[in-house]
XYZ file of C-alpha atoms in Angstrom:
757
model
C -0.082 0.375 0.520
C 1.376 3.406 -1.114
C 1.906 5.809 1.904
C 0.587 9.273 1.832
C 3.257 11.767 2.087
C 1.220 14.844 2.118
C 0.290 14.724 5.695
C 4.052 14.854 7.066
C 4.895 17.362 4.471
C 2.073 19.786 5.351
C 3.177 19.780 9.438
C 6.636 20.400 8.566
C 5.746 23.134 6.173
C 3.657 24.339 9.431
C 6.920 23.953 11.957
C 9.042 25.923 9.118
C 6.180 28.836 9.297
C 6.281 29.122 13.121
C 9.889 29.297 13.100
C 9.730 31.860 9.866
C 7.356 33.899 11.878
C 9.326 33.665 15.316
C 12.334 34.727 13.561
C 11.119 37.798 11.839
C 9.464 38.610 14.977
C 12.547 38.581 16.796
C 14.509 40.636 13.958
C 11.835 43.325 13.984
C 10.958 43.254 17.902
C 13.458 41.345 19.883
C 16.581 43.491 19.719
C 15.598 47.238 20.648
C 12.163 47.409 20.848
C 10.323 45.023 23.125
C 11.892 41.925 24.515
C 13.271 42.335 27.954
C 11.711 46.233 28.620
C 8.521 47.498 30.297
C 6.175 50.203 28.519
C 8.157 52.759 30.654
C 11.152 51.824 29.154
C 10.090 51.218 25.373
C 11.038 53.928 22.809
C 7.357 55.408 22.219
C 7.140 56.191 26.133
C 10.439 57.587 26.209
C 9.767 59.756 23.117
C 6.714 60.813 24.952
C 8.428 62.366 27.948
C 11.342 63.618 26.093
C 8.809 65.782 24.298
C 7.384 66.808 27.861
C 10.561 67.469 29.015
C 10.792 70.439 26.072
C 7.483 71.839 26.166
C 7.691 71.874 29.948
C 10.836 73.820 29.882
C 9.895 76.004 27.574
C 6.335 76.834 29.126
C 7.037 76.622 32.721
C 10.438 76.206 33.662
C 12.175 79.098 31.453
C 9.561 80.933 29.719
C 10.983 83.726 27.090
C 10.593 87.152 28.466
C 8.108 88.676 25.885
C 9.018 92.584 26.664
C 12.855 91.687 25.982
C 12.001 89.857 22.863
C 9.893 92.964 21.612
C 12.629 95.442 22.118
C 15.046 93.203 20.219
C 12.569 92.991 17.101
C 14.120 95.127 14.119
C 12.429 97.137 11.302
C 14.508 97.398 8.026
C 14.181 100.232 5.613
C 13.140 97.850 2.844
C 10.364 96.831 5.174
C 9.176 100.654 5.440
C 9.691 101.062 1.693
C 7.622 98.015 1.184
C 4.902 99.077 3.406
C 4.601 102.679 2.440
C 4.207 101.616 -1.439
C 2.133 98.388 -0.666
C -1.053 100.174 -2.491
C 0.918 102.462 -4.854
C 2.389 105.769 -5.255
C 1.111 108.684 -2.629
C -1.078 110.079 -5.305
C -2.635 106.650 -6.272
C -3.281 106.072 -2.648
C -5.050 109.499 -1.670
C -7.027 108.915 -5.176
C -8.089 105.295 -4.399
C -9.235 106.833 -0.793
C -10.916 109.615 -2.127
C -13.130 107.546 -4.652
C -13.707 105.110 -1.382
C -15.645 107.965 0.526
C -17.113 110.549 -2.398
C -19.863 108.132 -3.179
C -20.759 107.972 0.633
C -20.370 111.170 1.672
C -22.393 112.257 -1.269
C -25.183 110.186 -0.398
C -25.119 111.370 3.465
C -25.222 114.356 1.907
C -28.402 114.019 0.146
C -29.980 112.687 2.928
C -28.684 115.577 4.766
C -27.259 113.711 7.688
C -24.916 116.175 8.332
C -23.236 113.954 11.213
C -22.524 110.936 9.102
C -21.308 113.411 6.408
C -18.668 114.975 9.053
C -17.703 111.425 10.292
C -16.901 110.190 6.753
C -15.009 113.419 6.075
C -12.867 113.139 9.229
C -12.366 109.158 8.249
C -11.295 110.233 5.057
C -9.233 113.228 6.012
C -7.323 111.205 8.779
C -6.785 108.092 6.072
C -5.133 110.488 3.756
C -3.003 112.179 6.684
C -1.936 108.698 7.664
C -0.806 108.317 4.247
C 1.049 111.209 3.751
C 2.950 110.525 6.880
C 3.770 107.555 5.656
C 5.573 108.974 2.575
C 7.097 112.212 5.207
C 8.066 109.893 8.285
C 10.008 106.788 8.235
C 9.718 106.856 11.766
C 5.946 106.694 11.720
C 5.845 103.546 9.221
C 8.378 102.041 11.579
C 6.330 102.360 14.340
C 3.274 100.844 12.752
C 5.327 97.839 11.554
C 6.713 97.347 14.927
C 3.588 97.486 16.635
C 1.830 94.776 14.319
C 5.142 92.384 14.881
C 4.989 92.891 18.837
C 0.990 91.686 18.485
C 1.769 89.056 16.072
C 4.826 87.611 18.197
C 2.812 87.602 21.362
C 0.175 85.720 19.719
C 2.263 83.135 18.473
C 4.004 82.581 21.700
C 0.497 82.383 23.773
C -0.644 79.549 20.826
C 2.878 77.985 21.037
C 2.643 77.488 25.278
C -1.381 76.442 24.910
C -0.188 73.838 22.504
C 3.288 72.545 24.296
C 0.446 72.150 27.501
C -2.163 69.996 25.648
C 0.619 67.939 24.011
C 0.718 65.563 26.901
C -2.008 63.183 27.169
C -1.442 61.835 30.723
C -0.670 63.331 33.933
C 2.542 64.086 35.531
C 3.616 64.970 38.924
C 6.997 66.706 39.530
C 8.762 68.765 41.863
C 11.958 70.874 40.483
C 13.782 73.436 42.087
C 16.083 76.205 39.761
C 19.787 75.509 41.566
C 20.813 79.209 41.099
C 17.514 80.639 42.022
C 15.910 78.421 44.175
C 12.783 78.916 42.871
C 10.505 75.687 43.086
C 8.190 74.562 40.523
C 5.556 71.621 42.232
C 2.330 69.905 40.594
C 0.682 66.930 42.199
C 2.078 64.558 44.593
C 5.220 62.830 44.013
C 4.863 60.746 46.658
C 2.462 58.310 45.097
C 3.435 55.082 43.818
C 5.001 56.001 40.395
C 4.717 53.862 37.010
C 7.726 55.970 35.884
C 10.086 58.134 37.984
C 13.329 60.374 36.898
C 15.002 61.865 39.282
C 17.656 64.961 38.270
C 20.460 65.918 40.739
C 24.218 66.652 40.228
C 25.147 63.210 40.385
C 22.303 61.533 37.846
C 22.347 64.964 35.807
C 20.317 68.276 36.485
C 17.396 68.976 34.053
C 18.418 72.113 31.585
C 15.804 74.311 30.592
C 16.561 76.554 27.627
C 14.621 79.999 27.062
C 12.718 78.444 23.490
C 12.799 75.560 21.637
C 15.138 76.588 18.626
C 13.717 74.151 16.385
C 9.851 74.699 17.521
C 9.130 77.573 14.607
C 9.012 77.674 10.799
C 11.153 80.658 10.408
C 11.014 82.677 7.282
C 14.463 84.442 7.915
C 17.779 82.756 9.578
C 20.523 84.475 11.286
C 23.912 83.500 8.804
C 24.987 81.253 11.898
C 22.888 79.310 13.600
C 22.594 79.529 17.433
C 24.653 77.289 19.437
C 24.724 76.088 22.750
C 28.101 76.874 25.213
C 28.206 75.947 28.644
C 24.976 77.048 30.214
C 24.141 79.828 28.148
C 22.748 79.838 24.763
C 24.428 82.535 22.307
C 23.535 84.236 18.791
C 26.543 85.603 17.136
C 24.287 87.768 15.078
C 21.353 89.812 15.255
C 18.329 88.002 13.687
C 16.059 89.843 11.623
C 12.379 89.886 12.372
C 10.417 88.687 8.869
C 7.162 90.968 8.138
C 5.966 89.194 4.914
C 2.226 88.359 5.920
C 1.364 85.165 7.234
C 4.928 84.045 8.117
C 5.850 83.396 11.394
C 7.855 85.692 13.736
C 10.468 84.327 16.075
C 12.213 86.105 18.892
C 15.969 86.987 19.345
C 17.681 87.974 22.474
C 20.401 91.027 22.119
C 23.218 90.765 19.866
C 26.052 88.980 21.546
C 24.142 88.971 24.953
C 23.927 85.689 26.801
C 20.182 83.893 27.348
C 20.753 81.888 30.435
C 19.647 78.306 30.401
C 18.664 77.331 33.759
C 19.300 73.906 35.812
C 16.989 72.172 37.993
C 16.997 69.302 40.532
C 14.148 67.401 41.549
C 11.811 64.254 40.710
C 9.173 63.890 37.931
C 6.846 60.943 38.305
C 3.888 59.510 36.177
C 1.725 57.923 38.865
C 1.091 54.214 38.882
C -2.623 54.789 38.891
C -1.871 56.471 35.426
C -1.058 53.674 34.001
C -3.865 51.821 33.882
C -6.750 54.494 32.800
C -6.934 56.493 29.907
C -4.548 56.819 26.513
C -1.966 55.952 28.663
C -3.567 52.789 30.369
C -4.735 51.639 26.643
C -0.869 52.375 25.152
C 0.371 50.052 28.322
C -2.131 47.203 27.673
C -1.649 46.871 23.819
C 1.962 47.157 24.931
C 1.971 43.965 27.043
C -0.379 42.214 24.906
C 2.184 42.608 21.825
C 4.790 41.491 24.530
C 2.702 38.463 25.280
C 2.343 37.511 21.743
C 6.259 37.858 21.161
C 7.216 35.650 23.908
C 4.274 32.909 23.336
C 5.549 32.936 19.344
C 9.138 32.684 20.375
C 8.259 29.661 22.903
C 6.353 27.948 19.866
C 9.301 28.962 17.477
C 11.753 27.123 19.744
C 9.603 24.345 20.073
C 9.216 24.200 16.375
C 13.001 24.386 15.743
C 13.209 21.652 18.019
C 10.672 19.099 16.364
C 12.299 20.378 12.958
C 16.104 19.166 14.355
C 14.588 15.982 15.746
C 11.249 13.864 14.861
C 10.184 16.268 11.991
C 13.472 16.287 9.674
C 12.463 16.753 6.119
C 12.763 13.967 3.532
C 13.445 14.245 0.131
C 10.525 11.561 -0.504
C 7.682 13.757 0.452
C 8.367 15.473 -2.679
C 9.479 12.876 -5.457
C 6.960 10.242 -4.366
C 4.179 12.696 -4.587
C 1.105 12.348 -7.207
C 2.133 16.113 -8.002
C 5.397 15.572 -9.197
C 4.874 13.949 -12.271
C 2.269 16.915 -13.403
C 5.027 19.578 -11.987
C 7.845 18.198 -14.052
C 5.614 18.878 -17.417
C 6.056 22.377 -16.825
C 8.984 24.444 -19.066
C 12.020 24.922 -17.079
C 11.863 28.756 -16.958
C 8.342 28.836 -15.858
C 9.508 26.673 -13.335
C 11.891 28.769 -12.197
C 9.691 31.804 -12.429
C 6.661 30.396 -10.534
C 9.806 29.327 -7.630
C 11.004 33.203 -7.249
C 7.557 34.305 -7.135
C 6.431 31.863 -4.273
C 9.328 32.839 -2.321
C 8.673 36.361 -2.789
C 5.137 35.775 -1.801
C 6.267 33.641 1.098
C 8.529 36.034 2.982
C 6.329 39.304 2.303
C 2.910 37.014 3.529
C 5.225 36.012 6.541
C 5.367 39.800 7.788
C 1.438 40.198 7.114
C 0.727 37.372 9.114
C 3.249 38.425 11.969
C 1.137 41.707 11.979
C -1.917 39.971 11.866
C -1.023 37.837 14.557
C -0.023 40.835 16.620
C -3.354 42.557 15.858
C -4.680 39.424 17.210
C -3.253 40.443 20.820
C -4.361 43.951 20.558
C -7.854 42.817 20.045
C -9.114 39.817 21.102
C -12.314 38.422 18.411
C -13.425 35.615 16.494
C -12.989 37.378 13.392
C -9.384 38.287 14.143
C -8.930 34.944 15.230
C -10.650 33.087 11.966
C -8.663 35.526 9.766
C -5.156 34.520 11.620
C -5.598 31.072 11.419
C -6.861 31.500 7.196
C -3.827 33.251 6.948
C -1.697 30.628 8.925
C -3.204 27.952 6.357
C -2.298 29.716 3.419
C 1.196 30.422 4.208
C 1.542 26.651 5.219
C 0.511 26.017 1.363
C 2.507 28.564 -0.239
C 5.803 27.609 2.030
C 4.669 23.874 0.783
C 4.732 24.744 -2.912
C 7.960 26.676 -2.675
C 9.907 23.758 -1.368
C 8.203 21.393 -3.186
C 9.597 23.202 -6.542
C 12.962 23.553 -5.031
C 13.468 20.327 -4.506
C 12.060 18.927 -7.656
C 14.337 21.891 -9.373
C 17.138 20.735 -7.513
C 16.914 17.054 -8.615
C 16.384 18.069 -12.102
C 19.476 19.673 -12.077
C 21.346 16.713 -10.921
C 20.802 15.336 -14.723
C 22.568 17.172 -17.020
C 21.267 15.427 -19.850
C 17.461 16.176 -18.985
C 18.440 19.840 -18.180
C 20.068 20.595 -21.308
C 16.890 19.274 -23.111
C 14.616 20.955 -21.163
C 16.634 24.180 -21.250
C 16.286 23.714 -25.281
C 12.598 23.323 -24.670
C 12.153 25.714 -22.508
C 9.658 29.133 -23.546
C 13.170 31.496 -23.174
C 14.837 29.563 -25.611
C 11.805 29.434 -27.930
C 11.342 32.880 -27.762
C 15.227 33.729 -28.317
C 14.695 31.618 -31.339
C 11.578 33.389 -32.324
C 13.497 36.512 -31.940
C 16.084 35.210 -34.424
C 13.597 34.083 -36.960
C 11.880 38.063 -36.824
C 14.875 38.971 -38.117
C 15.236 36.491 -40.877
C 13.763 39.306 -42.884
C 16.013 42.194 -41.406
C 13.964 45.040 -42.999
C 10.977 43.527 -41.514
C 12.205 42.343 -38.205
C 14.018 45.935 -37.422
C 10.611 47.954 -38.446
C 8.675 45.485 -35.988
C 11.173 45.952 -33.376
C 11.190 49.766 -33.497
C 7.441 49.449 -33.295
C 7.238 47.508 -30.155
C 9.644 50.498 -28.659
C 7.877 53.000 -29.867
C 4.740 51.863 -28.387
C 6.474 50.895 -25.271
C 8.150 54.546 -24.876
C 4.369 55.831 -25.675
C 3.100 53.851 -22.760
C 5.921 55.702 -20.527
C 5.283 59.201 -21.821
C 1.565 58.634 -21.109
C 2.002 57.784 -17.667
C 5.164 60.663 -17.696
C 2.502 63.474 -18.653
C 0.455 62.963 -15.359
C 3.397 63.200 -13.261
C 4.703 66.310 -14.641
C 2.897 69.065 -16.636
C 6.226 69.769 -18.988
C 5.902 66.300 -20.176
C 2.744 67.010 -22.296
C 4.630 69.350 -24.440
C 7.353 66.721 -25.180
C 4.489 63.874 -25.437
C 2.077 66.058 -27.943
C 4.967 66.506 -30.027
C 6.230 62.920 -30.013
C 2.374 61.980 -30.650
C 1.939 64.738 -33.635
C 5.242 64.262 -35.304
C 6.258 60.590 -34.477
C 3.211 58.481 -32.785
C 0.752 58.902 -35.399
C 3.038 58.888 -38.287
C 4.342 55.326 -36.937
C 0.388 54.727 -36.299
C -0.306 55.389 -39.962
C 2.266 53.317 -41.581
C 1.313 50.080 -38.914
C -2.540 50.799 -40.010
C -1.261 50.609 -43.693
C 0.859 47.902 -43.094
C -1.650 45.730 -41.632
C -4.440 46.300 -43.906
C -1.849 45.201 -46.947
C -1.008 42.153 -44.639
C -4.912 41.751 -44.590
C -5.369 41.907 -48.158
C -2.060 39.570 -48.677
C -4.131 36.952 -46.481
C -7.426 37.101 -48.652
C -5.394 36.606 -51.561
C -3.755 33.674 -49.985
C -6.832 32.018 -49.205
C -8.309 32.498 -52.741
C -5.240 30.908 -53.969
C -5.452 28.102 -51.427
C -9.163 27.738 -52.486
C -8.044 27.215 -55.993
C -8.814 30.927 -57.556
C -5.658 31.558 -59.382
C -6.578 34.086 -61.970
C -6.055 37.524 -59.879
C -2.466 38.494 -59.027
C -1.669 40.425 -55.601
C -1.290 43.927 -56.180
C 2.220 44.811 -55.058
C 2.530 48.274 -53.294
C 5.921 49.916 -52.707
C 9.162 48.045 -52.012
C 8.741 46.791 -48.067
C 8.922 43.224 -47.156
C 5.159 42.600 -47.512
C 5.772 43.935 -51.339
C 8.522 41.459 -51.529
C 6.410 38.732 -49.930
C 3.254 39.652 -52.376
C 5.532 39.286 -55.984
C 6.778 35.860 -54.178
C 3.177 34.711 -54.000
C 2.481 35.913 -57.357
C 5.318 34.157 -58.784
C 4.128 31.023 -56.624
C 0.436 31.677 -57.915
C 1.874 31.669 -61.276
C 3.966 28.252 -60.823
C 0.899 26.740 -59.353
C -1.211 27.667 -61.997
C 1.099 26.457 -64.785
C 1.760 23.395 -62.872
C -2.025 22.660 -62.329
C -2.407 23.145 -66.537
C 0.474 20.630 -66.912
C -1.014 18.244 -64.327
C -4.127 18.570 -66.363
C -2.374 17.873 -69.627
C -0.542 15.154 -68.149
C -3.709 13.348 -67.166
C -5.154 13.953 -70.779
C -2.237 12.803 -72.395
C -1.962 9.855 -69.905
C -5.423 8.779 -71.095
C -4.489 9.466 -74.511
C -1.460 7.041 -73.683
C -3.525 4.391 -72.342
C -5.794 4.513 -75.178
C -3.392 4.573 -77.761
C -1.461 1.710 -76.339
C -4.328 -0.319 -75.964
C -5.569 0.154 -79.515
C -1.899 -0.392 -81.143
C -1.323 -3.463 -79.112
C -4.808 -4.830 -79.708
C -4.861 -4.067 -83.513
C -2.254 -6.817 -84.531
C -3.022 -9.108 -81.462
C -6.765 -9.050 -82.810
C -5.659 -10.315 -86.210
C -2.835 -12.788 -84.927
C -6.152 -14.492 -82.952
C -8.463 -14.330 -85.768
C -5.982 -15.715 -88.274
C -4.791 -18.556 -86.089
C -8.587 -19.626 -85.939
C -8.871 -19.733 -89.658
C -5.849 -21.863 -89.684
C -7.278 -24.256 -87.567
C -9.883 -25.136 -90.502
C -8.394 -28.148 -91.954
C -10.577 -27.854 -95.641
C -8.191 -24.736 -96.383
C -6.027 -24.703 -99.476
C -2.394 -24.528 -99.216
C -2.876 -21.203 -100.954
C -5.202 -19.811 -98.226
C -3.208 -21.296 -95.303
C -0.056 -20.116 -96.846
C -1.406 -16.563 -96.976
C -2.828 -16.633 -93.672
C 0.732 -17.409 -92.318
C 2.462 -14.721 -94.011
C -0.550 -12.269 -92.298
C 0.373 -13.901 -88.698
C 3.905 -13.235 -89.554
C 3.339 -9.621 -90.396
C 1.357 -8.816 -87.340
C 4.000 -10.750 -85.034
C 6.678 -8.730 -86.450
C 4.131 -5.577 -85.863
C 3.592 -6.480 -82.352
C 7.051 -7.435 -81.627
C 8.324 -4.002 -83.037
C 5.782 -2.335 -80.775
C 6.918 -3.993 -77.959
C 10.322 -3.331 -78.492
C 9.650 0.312 -79.019
C 7.998 0.552 -75.983
C 10.774 -1.036 -73.715
C 12.950 0.841 -75.222
C 11.404 4.284 -74.442
C 10.612 2.892 -70.758
C 14.245 2.343 -70.702
C 15.422 5.681 -71.846
C 12.976 7.464 -69.384
C 14.445 5.347 -66.243
C 18.281 6.319 -67.708
C 18.658 2.542 -67.723
C 19.619 2.709 -71.062
C 23.624 2.842 -71.668
C 25.208 4.715 -74.457
C 28.447 3.341 -76.232
C 29.944 6.919 -77.556
C 32.552 6.900 -80.301
C 33.553 9.084 -83.301
C 31.017 8.701 -86.094
C 30.538 10.511 -88.952
C 27.444 11.748 -89.290
C 27.431 12.001 -93.034
C 28.192 8.427 -94.029
C 25.494 7.395 -91.225
C 22.872 9.811 -93.118
C 23.583 8.350 -96.600
C 23.224 4.633 -94.697
C 19.961 5.670 -93.342
C 18.788 6.617 -96.234
C 19.863 4.127 -98.579
C 17.934 1.567 -95.805
C 14.562 3.043 -97.097
C 15.548 3.793 -100.538
C 12.665 1.121 -101.752
C 10.248 2.621 -99.485
C 11.167 6.153 -100.704
C 10.608 5.207 -104.259
C 7.418 3.676 -103.502
C 5.956 6.622 -101.833
C 6.359 8.939 -104.675
C 7.695 11.635 -102.622
C 10.787 13.753 -103.856
C 13.725 13.626 -101.429
C 16.031 16.626 -101.529
C 19.173 15.894 -99.454
C 21.581 18.923 -98.756
C 24.829 17.469 -96.792
C 28.299 18.105 -97.396
C 30.690 15.249 -98.960
C 33.403 15.590 -96.423
C 32.705 14.157 -93.175
C 31.057 15.599 -89.957
C 32.526 13.849 -87.158
C 30.493 13.760 -83.455
C 31.183 11.776 -80.724
C 27.950 9.689 -80.564
C 26.529 6.013 -79.772
C 26.450 5.103 -83.273
C 23.561 2.951 -83.342
C 21.127 4.927 -81.458
C 22.451 7.827 -83.796
C 21.381 5.935 -86.730
C 17.889 5.375 -85.166
C 17.096 9.016 -84.274
C 17.970 9.341 -88.172
C 15.674 6.315 -89.149
C 12.818 7.418 -86.911
C 12.793 11.051 -88.815
C 13.312 9.530 -92.333
C 10.370 6.590 -91.390
C 8.012 9.845 -89.990
C 8.670 11.722 -93.204
C 7.828 8.842 -95.279
C 4.520 7.909 -93.095
C 3.357 11.485 -93.044
C 4.172 13.659 -96.054
C 1.742 14.401 -98.587
C 1.872 12.372 -101.618
C 3.574 14.490 -104.448
C 5.498 16.945 -101.992
C 8.934 17.425 -101.566
C 10.815 16.456 -98.267
C 13.922 18.468 -97.736
C 16.738 16.678 -95.693
C 19.978 18.963 -94.592
C 22.764 18.330 -92.586
C 25.623 20.613 -91.920
C 27.893 22.202 -89.445
C 27.130 25.281 -87.679
C 29.686 26.426 -85.420
C 30.862 23.751 -82.787
C 27.469 21.733 -83.530
C 25.936 19.459 -86.299
C 22.361 20.537 -87.379
C 20.411 17.680 -89.169
C 16.957 19.226 -90.438
C 13.916 17.598 -92.032
C 10.985 19.576 -93.846
C 8.213 18.386 -95.339
C 4.268 19.150 -96.436
C 2.077 17.020 -93.663
C -0.445 14.511 -94.929
C -2.690 15.406 -91.912
C -3.652 18.612 -89.944
C -1.139 18.824 -86.815
C -2.770 22.097 -85.105
C -0.495 24.564 -83.128
C 0.341 22.434 -80.118
C 3.272 20.865 -81.382
C 4.832 19.745 -78.154
C 2.414 16.942 -77.756
C 4.143 15.337 -80.949
C 6.902 14.524 -78.797
C 4.414 12.344 -76.479
C 4.628 8.687 -76.394
C 2.298 6.869 -79.061
C 1.383 10.730 -80.236
C 0.429 10.286 -83.709
C -0.109 13.203 -86.351
C -2.550 10.349 -87.900
C -5.364 10.756 -85.069
C -7.324 7.775 -86.699
C -4.296 5.340 -86.548
C -4.908 4.149 -90.028
C -1.281 4.122 -90.806
C 1.144 1.508 -89.300
C 3.444 2.901 -86.387
C 3.758 2.742 -82.836
C 3.439 6.662 -82.232
C 6.858 5.723 -80.517
C 9.073 7.489 -83.191
C 9.372 10.914 -81.936
C 9.668 10.006 -78.501
C 12.432 7.912 -78.773
C 14.352 10.415 -80.994
C 13.609 12.846 -78.310
C 15.414 10.985 -75.564
C 18.285 9.618 -77.689
C 19.176 13.470 -78.458
C 18.506 14.388 -74.597
C 20.970 11.593 -73.606
C 23.619 12.807 -75.999
C 23.068 16.711 -74.613
C 21.937 18.004 -78.133
C 18.555 19.707 -78.755
C 15.561 18.518 -80.699
C 12.910 20.840 -82.145
C 9.828 20.897 -83.787
C 8.287 23.546 -85.656
C 4.605 23.611 -87.587
C 4.183 26.453 -89.867
C 0.189 25.749 -91.521
C 1.036 22.096 -92.771
C 4.456 22.865 -92.900
C 6.514 20.186 -90.552
C 10.394 21.800 -89.721
C 12.415 19.171 -87.224
C 16.137 20.176 -86.484
C 18.447 17.935 -84.275
C 21.477 19.629 -82.917
C 24.737 17.875 -81.555
C 28.099 18.860 -80.595
C 30.124 18.348 -83.472
C 34.398 17.824 -83.465
């Protein structure tokens, strides 16, 4: 029985997840934030107390002397000029005031309200007088600016003190004494049980209270050199100019070069223990303790899980290799396996932090929903880790088999993509154009996003779209339309419609493809025509062979039956025997010619070439048929030189060419006409020509006369196999010669050319 390996594997994965969570928890919290610390020792609480000491020093222990600060306010000449001309020149401001009051004074006068009129006139004159003083006296303007700055400075300082006192959300008791003046500041009871206690003295250090928090304001102008602390005082080595721009903060400065005292205090500051159990501080303490409990719990579980992994739950490779999923996983491509492994590992690492935070939140707020979500997250992480280790083990096993690994690399999507990319550039022009288009669309996407990030990119993006993107899009659409037309035409070709050419547009790779398809279409059309012709000739060949073989064979059978008659006379019997002999010879010749043509077509016929005098060979062939020529009533006109015409040929086979052409002319030349035979040397070749007037109408298709069993006598009344020209053509081809037939009406001309010596 096959053992189920999934359960121990899942248990192992669960233990590993616990160890990972515990490890991450320790890295994130154990070394500095929580482990071994109480809440009052935590960074959060310590930061709260640091803020308290800073604000407490400024607001209570060592507040700034506002009157001294007001005296240090400086008004510059540029500020005076800005204030003076803020609403325009003197004449512009006076005209503006008079326009503002003119209508109101006129209305009061019309309504006979003398008191109102008098008041408005006084207000107008006072404002005009004030404007005139602004342009007459710098001191007048300076006083107004200084008063405004003093009011703003006082209001900002009050706001700062109020904010400083409101920042602390839990009660603090303290009793602190200025070691120089002896002044004591006290609030609350420092003798109660303390959750937090801090003592300041000479041994442990005094509480140092600066006059104001240097970094608490957002200043508009700064001294050329920053304020620094030296010993017990804070110095500023240069005056600070107070900003006068509206809506900008003011800050105070002590008199140039004068030390601003830093006070030192001794005493005690506590946070009552009772405050640690109520309010926001109590909630913070409770959440901190819960988080600490969660960390300790997870650390303990992680340690137990680690011990289990090292002892009873050691990982076994068979859990993976013998799994039913292993064979399915092996079917995936290698690069897909690597990508899935990296992705799952990243998800496991990131999801571990997520579930760790969910685990911590569960200790903050106990609920069924949080517990259920934590459980589901844990189960999901276990399966993710299970899948990651599963892939890692199988991948390592695969790497051990070098041959299989090489084959998987060859079959991977990445290698196939590279091959496809290489194939894209088989036509470099087409590949380059496609690559440029892809890059263009990619950059267009980046530019579209960048347009929303920075308005400046709108101009660049618009320019690129108008002058690069739209032309490229037009070219792409045009090429796509042309490609579709080519595909439609190709489909028509595949369906047998070969009459229309594909329109060739331009000089692009698609145009070259269209041209090639047109050539292919023409080739297919010619091939189909030739095939149809071949089928027709094959049918005729079978018909003609059957006819030519059946005719003598029928005669032989018939006369054989007649010879069986015992009552035949000796003369009749001798006549029938002669007929049988003639038909037998006829059948023998036909079969021999058929075998010879078959040998020539298959290339099995061997030539025995030697030096042959073609002039003498022609004379022998004519002498062989001298009796037949004289009986035919034809006038043979032979034109050849008396000198030898030597060619390197197979004499027996070449005699067969001459013989077949002479016999052909005897059979198919119109009676009473002439037959012209010419043999001459033309350059390095020997040319043999036969011309005659045909007895039968040949038509225009002279190429079919070379076909086997094709005869000018379509009714097949003449003797002959119909193989004469076919045999002659084959012999000439075997000698690397050329044989051509020309027909002009009834004029029949055969020209044979072969290399001469």
